[in-house]
Coordinates of C-alpha atoms in Angstrom, one line a residue:
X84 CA 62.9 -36.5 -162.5
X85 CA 64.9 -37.2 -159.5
X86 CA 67.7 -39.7 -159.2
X87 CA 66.4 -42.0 -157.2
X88 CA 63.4 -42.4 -159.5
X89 CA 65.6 -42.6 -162.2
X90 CA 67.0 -45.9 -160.4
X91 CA 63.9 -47.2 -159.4
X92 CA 62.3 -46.9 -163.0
X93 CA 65.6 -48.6 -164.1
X94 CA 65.1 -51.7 -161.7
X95 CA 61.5 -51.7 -162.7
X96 CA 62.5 -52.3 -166.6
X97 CA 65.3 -55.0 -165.6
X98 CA 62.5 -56.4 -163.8
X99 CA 59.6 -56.3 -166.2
X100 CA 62.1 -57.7 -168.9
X101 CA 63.0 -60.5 -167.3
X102 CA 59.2 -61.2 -165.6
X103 CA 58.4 -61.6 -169.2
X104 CA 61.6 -63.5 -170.5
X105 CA 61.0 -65.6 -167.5
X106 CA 57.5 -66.4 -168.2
X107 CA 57.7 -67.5 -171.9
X108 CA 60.9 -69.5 -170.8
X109 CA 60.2 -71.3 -167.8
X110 CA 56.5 -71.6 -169.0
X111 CA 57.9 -73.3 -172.1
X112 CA 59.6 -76.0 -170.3
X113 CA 56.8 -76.8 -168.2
X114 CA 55.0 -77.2 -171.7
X115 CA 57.9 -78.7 -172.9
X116 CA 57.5 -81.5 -170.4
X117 CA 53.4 -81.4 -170.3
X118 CA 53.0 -82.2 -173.9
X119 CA 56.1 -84.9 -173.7
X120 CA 54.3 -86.7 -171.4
X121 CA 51.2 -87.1 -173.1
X122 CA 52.9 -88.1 -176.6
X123 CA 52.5 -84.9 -178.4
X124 CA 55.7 -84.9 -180.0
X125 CA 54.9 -81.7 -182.6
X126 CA 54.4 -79.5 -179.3
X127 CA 56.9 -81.2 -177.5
X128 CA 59.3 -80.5 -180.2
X129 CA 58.3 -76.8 -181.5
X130 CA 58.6 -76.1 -177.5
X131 CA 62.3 -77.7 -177.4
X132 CA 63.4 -75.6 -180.3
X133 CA 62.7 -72.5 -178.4
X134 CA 64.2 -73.8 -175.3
X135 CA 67.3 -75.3 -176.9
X136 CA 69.1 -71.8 -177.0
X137 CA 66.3 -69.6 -175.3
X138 CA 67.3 -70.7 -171.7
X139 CA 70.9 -70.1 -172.1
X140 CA 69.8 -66.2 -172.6
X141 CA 67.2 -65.5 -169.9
X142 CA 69.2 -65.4 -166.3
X143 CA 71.3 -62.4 -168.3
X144 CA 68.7 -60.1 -167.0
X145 CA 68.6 -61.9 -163.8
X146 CA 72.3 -61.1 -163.1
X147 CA 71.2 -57.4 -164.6
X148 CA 68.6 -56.8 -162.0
X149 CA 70.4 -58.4 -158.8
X150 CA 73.3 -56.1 -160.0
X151 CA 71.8 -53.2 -160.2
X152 CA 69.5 -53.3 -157.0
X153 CA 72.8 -53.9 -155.0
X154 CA 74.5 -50.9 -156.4
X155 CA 71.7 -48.8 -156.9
X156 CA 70.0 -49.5 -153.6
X157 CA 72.8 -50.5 -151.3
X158 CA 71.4 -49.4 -148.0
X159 CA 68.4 -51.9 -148.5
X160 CA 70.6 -54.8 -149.0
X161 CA 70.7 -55.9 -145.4
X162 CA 67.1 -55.8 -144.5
X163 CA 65.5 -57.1 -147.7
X164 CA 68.5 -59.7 -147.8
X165 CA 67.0 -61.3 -144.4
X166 CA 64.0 -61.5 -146.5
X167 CA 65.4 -62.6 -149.8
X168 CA 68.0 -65.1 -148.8
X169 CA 65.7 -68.4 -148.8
X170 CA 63.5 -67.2 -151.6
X171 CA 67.0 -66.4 -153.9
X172 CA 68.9 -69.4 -152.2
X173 CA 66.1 -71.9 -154.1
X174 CA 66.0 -70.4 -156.9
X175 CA 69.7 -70.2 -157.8
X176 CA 69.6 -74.3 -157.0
X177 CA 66.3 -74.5 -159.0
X178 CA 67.8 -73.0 -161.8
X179 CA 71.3 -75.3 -161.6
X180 CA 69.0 -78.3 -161.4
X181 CA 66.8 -76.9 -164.1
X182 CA 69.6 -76.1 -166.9
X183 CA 71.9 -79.2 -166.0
X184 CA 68.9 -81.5 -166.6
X185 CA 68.0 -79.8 -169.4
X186 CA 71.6 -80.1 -170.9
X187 CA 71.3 -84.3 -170.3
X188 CA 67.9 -84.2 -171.2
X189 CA 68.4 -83.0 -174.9
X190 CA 71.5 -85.4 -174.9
X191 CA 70.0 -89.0 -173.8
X192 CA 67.4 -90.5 -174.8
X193 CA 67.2 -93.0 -171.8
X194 CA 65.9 -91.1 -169.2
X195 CA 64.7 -87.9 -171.0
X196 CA 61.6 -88.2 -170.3
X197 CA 62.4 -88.4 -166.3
X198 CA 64.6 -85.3 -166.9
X199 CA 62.9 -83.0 -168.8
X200 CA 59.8 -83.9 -165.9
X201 CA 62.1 -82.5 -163.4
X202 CA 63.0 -79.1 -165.3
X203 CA 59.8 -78.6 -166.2
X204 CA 58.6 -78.8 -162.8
X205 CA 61.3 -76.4 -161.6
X206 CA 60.4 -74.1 -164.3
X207 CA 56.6 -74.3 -163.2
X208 CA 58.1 -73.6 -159.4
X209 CA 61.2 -70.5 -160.0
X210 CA 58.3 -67.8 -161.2
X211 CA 56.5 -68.5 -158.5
X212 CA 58.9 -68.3 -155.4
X213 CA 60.3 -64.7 -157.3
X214 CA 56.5 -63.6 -156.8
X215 CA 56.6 -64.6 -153.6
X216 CA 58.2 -61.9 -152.6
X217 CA 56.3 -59.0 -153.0
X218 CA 53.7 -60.5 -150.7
X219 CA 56.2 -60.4 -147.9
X220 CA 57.8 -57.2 -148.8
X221 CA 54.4 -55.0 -147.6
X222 CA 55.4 -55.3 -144.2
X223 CA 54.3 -56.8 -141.2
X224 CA 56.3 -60.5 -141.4
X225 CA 59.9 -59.5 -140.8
X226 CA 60.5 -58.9 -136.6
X227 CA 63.8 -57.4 -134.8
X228 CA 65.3 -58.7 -131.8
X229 CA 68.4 -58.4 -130.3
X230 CA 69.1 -56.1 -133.4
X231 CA 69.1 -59.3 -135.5
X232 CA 66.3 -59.7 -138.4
X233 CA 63.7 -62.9 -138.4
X234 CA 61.3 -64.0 -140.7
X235 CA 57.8 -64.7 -139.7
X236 CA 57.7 -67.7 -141.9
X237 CA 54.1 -68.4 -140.1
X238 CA 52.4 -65.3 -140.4
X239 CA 53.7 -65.5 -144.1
X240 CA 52.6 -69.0 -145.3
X241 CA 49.3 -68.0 -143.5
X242 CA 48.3 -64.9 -144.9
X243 CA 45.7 -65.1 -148.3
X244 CA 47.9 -62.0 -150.1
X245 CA 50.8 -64.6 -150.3
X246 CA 48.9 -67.6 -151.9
X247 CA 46.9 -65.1 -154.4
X248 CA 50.5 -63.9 -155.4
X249 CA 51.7 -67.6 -156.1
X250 CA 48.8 -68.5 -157.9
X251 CA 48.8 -65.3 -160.0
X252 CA 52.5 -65.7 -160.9
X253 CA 52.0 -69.3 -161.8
X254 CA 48.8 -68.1 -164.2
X255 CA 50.8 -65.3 -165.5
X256 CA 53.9 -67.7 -166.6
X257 CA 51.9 -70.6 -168.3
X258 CA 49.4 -67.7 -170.0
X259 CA 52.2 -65.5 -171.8
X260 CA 54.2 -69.1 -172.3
X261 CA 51.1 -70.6 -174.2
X262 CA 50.3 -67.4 -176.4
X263 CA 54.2 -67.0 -176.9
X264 CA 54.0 -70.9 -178.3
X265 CA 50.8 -70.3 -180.2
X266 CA 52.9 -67.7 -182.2
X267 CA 55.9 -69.6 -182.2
X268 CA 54.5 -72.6 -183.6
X269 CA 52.4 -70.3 -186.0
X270 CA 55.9 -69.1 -187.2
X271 CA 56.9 -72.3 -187.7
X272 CA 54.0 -73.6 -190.0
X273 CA 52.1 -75.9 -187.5
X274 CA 48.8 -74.5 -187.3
X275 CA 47.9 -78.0 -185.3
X276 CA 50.2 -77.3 -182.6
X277 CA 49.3 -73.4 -182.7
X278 CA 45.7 -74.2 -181.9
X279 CA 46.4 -76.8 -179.1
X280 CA 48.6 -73.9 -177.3
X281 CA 45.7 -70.6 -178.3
X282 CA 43.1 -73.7 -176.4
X283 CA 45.3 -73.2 -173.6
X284 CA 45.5 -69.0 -173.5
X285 CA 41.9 -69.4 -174.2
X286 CA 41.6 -71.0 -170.8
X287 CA 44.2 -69.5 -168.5
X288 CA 43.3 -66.0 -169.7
X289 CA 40.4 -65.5 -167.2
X290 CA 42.1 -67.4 -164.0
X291 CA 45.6 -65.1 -164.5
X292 CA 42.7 -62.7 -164.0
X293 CA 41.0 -63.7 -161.5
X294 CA 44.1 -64.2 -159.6
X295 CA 45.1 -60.8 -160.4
X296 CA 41.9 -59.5 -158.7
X297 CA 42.2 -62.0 -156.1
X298 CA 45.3 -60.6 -155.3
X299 CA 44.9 -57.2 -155.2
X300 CA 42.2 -57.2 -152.7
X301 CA 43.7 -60.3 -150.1
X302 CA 46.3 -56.7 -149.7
X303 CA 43.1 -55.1 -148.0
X304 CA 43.8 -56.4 -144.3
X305 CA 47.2 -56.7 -145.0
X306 CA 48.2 -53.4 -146.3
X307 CA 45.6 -51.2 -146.2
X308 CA 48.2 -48.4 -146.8
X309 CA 48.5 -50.1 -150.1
X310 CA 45.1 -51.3 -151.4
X311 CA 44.7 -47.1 -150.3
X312 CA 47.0 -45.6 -153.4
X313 CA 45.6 -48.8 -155.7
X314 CA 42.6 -46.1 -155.3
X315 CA 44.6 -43.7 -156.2
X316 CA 46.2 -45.4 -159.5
X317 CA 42.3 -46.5 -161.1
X318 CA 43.2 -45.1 -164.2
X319 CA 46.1 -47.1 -164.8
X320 CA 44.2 -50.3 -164.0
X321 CA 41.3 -49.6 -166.0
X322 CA 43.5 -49.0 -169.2
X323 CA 45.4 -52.8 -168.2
X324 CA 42.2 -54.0 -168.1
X325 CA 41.3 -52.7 -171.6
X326 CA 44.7 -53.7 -172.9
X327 CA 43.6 -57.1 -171.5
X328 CA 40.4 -57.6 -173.1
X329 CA 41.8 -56.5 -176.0
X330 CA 44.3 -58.5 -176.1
X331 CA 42.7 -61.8 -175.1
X332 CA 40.0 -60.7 -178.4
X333 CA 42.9 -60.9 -180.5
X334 CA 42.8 -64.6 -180.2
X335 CA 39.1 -64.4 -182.0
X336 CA 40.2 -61.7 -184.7
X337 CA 40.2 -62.5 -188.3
X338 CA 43.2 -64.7 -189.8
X339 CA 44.2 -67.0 -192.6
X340 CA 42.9 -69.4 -190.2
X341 CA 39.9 -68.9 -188.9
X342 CA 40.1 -70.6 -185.7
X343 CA 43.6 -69.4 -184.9
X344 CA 43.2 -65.6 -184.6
X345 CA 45.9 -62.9 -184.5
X346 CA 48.2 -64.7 -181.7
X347 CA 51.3 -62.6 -181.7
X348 CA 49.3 -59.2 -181.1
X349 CA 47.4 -61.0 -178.2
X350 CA 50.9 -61.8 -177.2
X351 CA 52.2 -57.9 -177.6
X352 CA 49.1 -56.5 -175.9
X353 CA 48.9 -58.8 -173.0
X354 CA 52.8 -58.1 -172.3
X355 CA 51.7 -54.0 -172.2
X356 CA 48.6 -55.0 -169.7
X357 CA 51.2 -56.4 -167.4
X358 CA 53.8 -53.9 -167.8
X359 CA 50.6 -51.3 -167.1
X360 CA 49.9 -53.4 -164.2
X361 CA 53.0 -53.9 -162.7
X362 CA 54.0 -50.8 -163.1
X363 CA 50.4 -49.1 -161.6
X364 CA 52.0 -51.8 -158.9
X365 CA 54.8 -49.9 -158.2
X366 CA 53.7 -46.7 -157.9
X367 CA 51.5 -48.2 -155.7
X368 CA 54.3 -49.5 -153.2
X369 CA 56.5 -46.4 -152.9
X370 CA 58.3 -44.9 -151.4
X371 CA 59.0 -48.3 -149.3
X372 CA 60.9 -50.8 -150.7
X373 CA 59.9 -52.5 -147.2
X374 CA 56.8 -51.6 -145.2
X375 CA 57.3 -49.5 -142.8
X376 CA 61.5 -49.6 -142.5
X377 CA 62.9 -49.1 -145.8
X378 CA 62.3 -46.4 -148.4
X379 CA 63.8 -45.6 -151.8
X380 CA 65.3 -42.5 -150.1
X381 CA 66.9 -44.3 -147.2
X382 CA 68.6 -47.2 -149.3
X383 CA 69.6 -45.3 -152.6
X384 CA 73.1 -44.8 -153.2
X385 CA 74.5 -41.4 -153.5
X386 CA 74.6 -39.0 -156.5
X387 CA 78.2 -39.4 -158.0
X388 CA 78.4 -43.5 -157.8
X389 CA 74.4 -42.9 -159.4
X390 CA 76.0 -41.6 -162.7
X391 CA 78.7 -43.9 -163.2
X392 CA 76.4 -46.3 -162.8
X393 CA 73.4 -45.2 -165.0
X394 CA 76.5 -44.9 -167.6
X395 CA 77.9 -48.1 -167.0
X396 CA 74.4 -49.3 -167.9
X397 CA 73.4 -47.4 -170.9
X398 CA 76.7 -48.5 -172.3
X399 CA 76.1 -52.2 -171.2
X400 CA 72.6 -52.5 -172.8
X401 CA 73.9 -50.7 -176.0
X402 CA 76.1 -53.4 -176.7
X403 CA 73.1 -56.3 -175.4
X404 CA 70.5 -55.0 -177.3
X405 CA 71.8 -55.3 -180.8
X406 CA 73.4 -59.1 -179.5
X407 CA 69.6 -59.7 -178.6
X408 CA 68.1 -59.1 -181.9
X409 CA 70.8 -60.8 -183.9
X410 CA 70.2 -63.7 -181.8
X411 CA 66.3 -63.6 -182.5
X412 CA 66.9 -63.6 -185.9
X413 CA 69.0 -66.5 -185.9
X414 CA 66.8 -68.3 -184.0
X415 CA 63.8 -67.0 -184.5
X416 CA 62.9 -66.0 -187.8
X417 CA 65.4 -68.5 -189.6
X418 CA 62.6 -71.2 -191.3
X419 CA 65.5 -74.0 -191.5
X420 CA 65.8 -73.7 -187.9
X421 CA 62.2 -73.0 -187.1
X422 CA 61.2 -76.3 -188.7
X423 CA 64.1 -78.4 -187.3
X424 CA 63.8 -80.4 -183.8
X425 CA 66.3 -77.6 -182.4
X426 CA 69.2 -80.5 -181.3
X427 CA 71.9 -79.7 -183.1
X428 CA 72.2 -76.0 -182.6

């Protein structure tokens, strides 16, 4: 495999990672603040003591992929950086606001409700403006004149491809969150709350669909150049699709309880349909990182910096990856904590 592929299937793991981290996290504090604000304080609780040292863990990956792109991709940095810049710059204040309220939220008891309303809400909004990228990065909304770079900020927020994006990444966040929670809560011995957050998958299962649908084929007048190779990659779509339907018939399969299901391998197949997916996604969108300017060939850094790199990184995730499993077991398979409300850890 060439180099540059190499890179680009690198980014597309730091990506997919945190797509999913993301998801269960910021989906959890929107149900985190959704179920506070209707008085269910066993799924408002079981969804706090996942947040209360998940969210500290999550933006890792973020750093991880911004990193890597950069280095990795250097020559794309001032094109797709004109695109980026608003997207990235509310984000990065999203997520301040998000983690300091939080923080105050878990330490007063005043105006915690008010707070943890906020994060949520931010939560519900980050996955969505990340996603809102890839809309804009098939080409056609960023212009050139007097060799500067502008946004066409009203082609954008007019075209259907953008919207379909934003409603399938909000779909896709609050469906892996609630079938994360079902399993959580499952783990933790509330079968009550379990069922409350499968009644939830049950019902944003078919709309992250039909928003993934939606938004394949808004690309049609858009990108045709695209929706052209999404032809080509059928196979890989029809084997996410399978991996979906499985996955969502886990939530019927036999169980101790009945009613419950097998949540955690609806959970593990539904996080391979999206990596299929995404990945089928991809492929899809190369060679351009940018439609028609940029390519993975034009922007990708040169052979020698490539392996000090790629060893930098094999080095760095050897020492993350066991320091991620120890902390899921602390805080994830411990009962004590799992059955605590998650405060004073």
């Amino acid at each position: 495999m060439e180099s540059v592929y190499i890179a680009t299937l690198l980014i597309w793991v730091l990506l997919f990672i945190y797509a999913v981290a993301g998801s269960i996290d910021f989906g959890t504090g929107f149900w985190a603040m959704y179920f506070q604000r209707r008085d269910n304080l066993e799924a408002t609780t079981i969804a706090n003591n996942f947040l209360s040292p998940a969210w500290k863990v999550t933006n890792v990956f973020l750093v991880l992929l911004v990193v890597a792109f950069v280095a990795l991709f250097p020559g794309a940095a001032p094109t797709l950086g004109t695109l980026m810049i608003v997207p990235f710059c509310l984000v990065l204040l999203l997520l301040t606001i998000r983690s300091a309220f939080m923080v105050y939220a878990f330490s007063t008891e005043k105006y915690s409700r008010l707070l943890t309303f906020v994060s949520g809400m931010c939560g519900l909004v980050i996955p969505a403006i990340l996603i809102s990228i890839l809309p804009a990065a098939i080409g056609g909304f960023v212009t050139v004149a007097d060799d500067r770079q502008y946004i066409l900020v009203n082609e954008l927020f007019s075209s259907p491809a953008f919207y379909t994006h934003l409603g399938f990444g909000l779909m896709t966040e609050l469906f892996i969150s609630s079938l994360f929670m079902a399993d959580y809560s499952k783990e933790s011995g509330d079968i009550k709350t379990a069922l409350i957050y499968r009644k939830n998958a049950l019902l944003l299962g078919p709309l992250t669909l039909v928003f993934a649908i939606a938004a394949i084929f808004t690309l049609i007048p858009e990108a045709p150049w695209m929706f052209e190779n999404f032809l080509d990659l059928w196979g890989w779509y029809t084997v996410s699709l399978f991996a979906f339907a499985l996955g969502y018939s886990a939530l019927w399969w036999p169980s101790k309880n009945k009613e419950l299901g097998q949540p955690r391998a609806a959970l593990l197949l539904i996080i391979v349909q999206f990596g299929l997916a995404s990945l089928a996604y991809g492929m899809a969108h190369l060679p351009y990182l940018l439609y028609p300017d940029v390519t993975i060939y034009d922007a990708f850094t040169n052979e020698t910096m490539f392996r000090y790199l790629l060893i930098g990184f094999i080095i760095g995730l050897a020492i993350l990856i066991p320091v991620f499993i120890w902390f899921w077991r602390l805080f994830f398979k411990d009962k004590a904590y799992l059955q605590s409300d998650g405060h004073d850890y």
